[in-house]
């Protein structure tokens, strides 16, 4: 069975699961590692992801269980940003 089919794209609160953001970060990391994406493109995408997560985390109405998941992904995204920055 494909676990992707069991994921809800949008939760009951109207927000995507942190797993979707983590999948995106991991995908960019794999693309950078395999050199199948331009460094500039990877920088732009990961910047957009970190900005989006930062905005979501900054929402005072965000439930704490969602905030902690997003914060974990944001940390991984920041690590990838640093890795990409070293490629220049």
Phi, psi and omega in degrees: 000140182274115181296335179298327181289339181274350181280138173271126182297326180228130180284178180297336180275000179088004182248146176290151177297151177296338178300325179294320178292320179296319176300319180295316179297315179296323179296316178295320179300315178296319180295320178294315181298323181270359181058035178260011177220144176292143181302318179298321178293317179299319178300314181295318181293314182292328175298315180298320180295315181294322178294318179297312179297318179300319178295317181295318180295327181286353180287116182295342180269001181287125178301147186298326180292327176286319180302315182295322177295315179294322179296321177298316179293321179299321178297316178297319180295321178296321177297319178293322177302317179295320178297316181294320181299328180288345182282344181278000000 
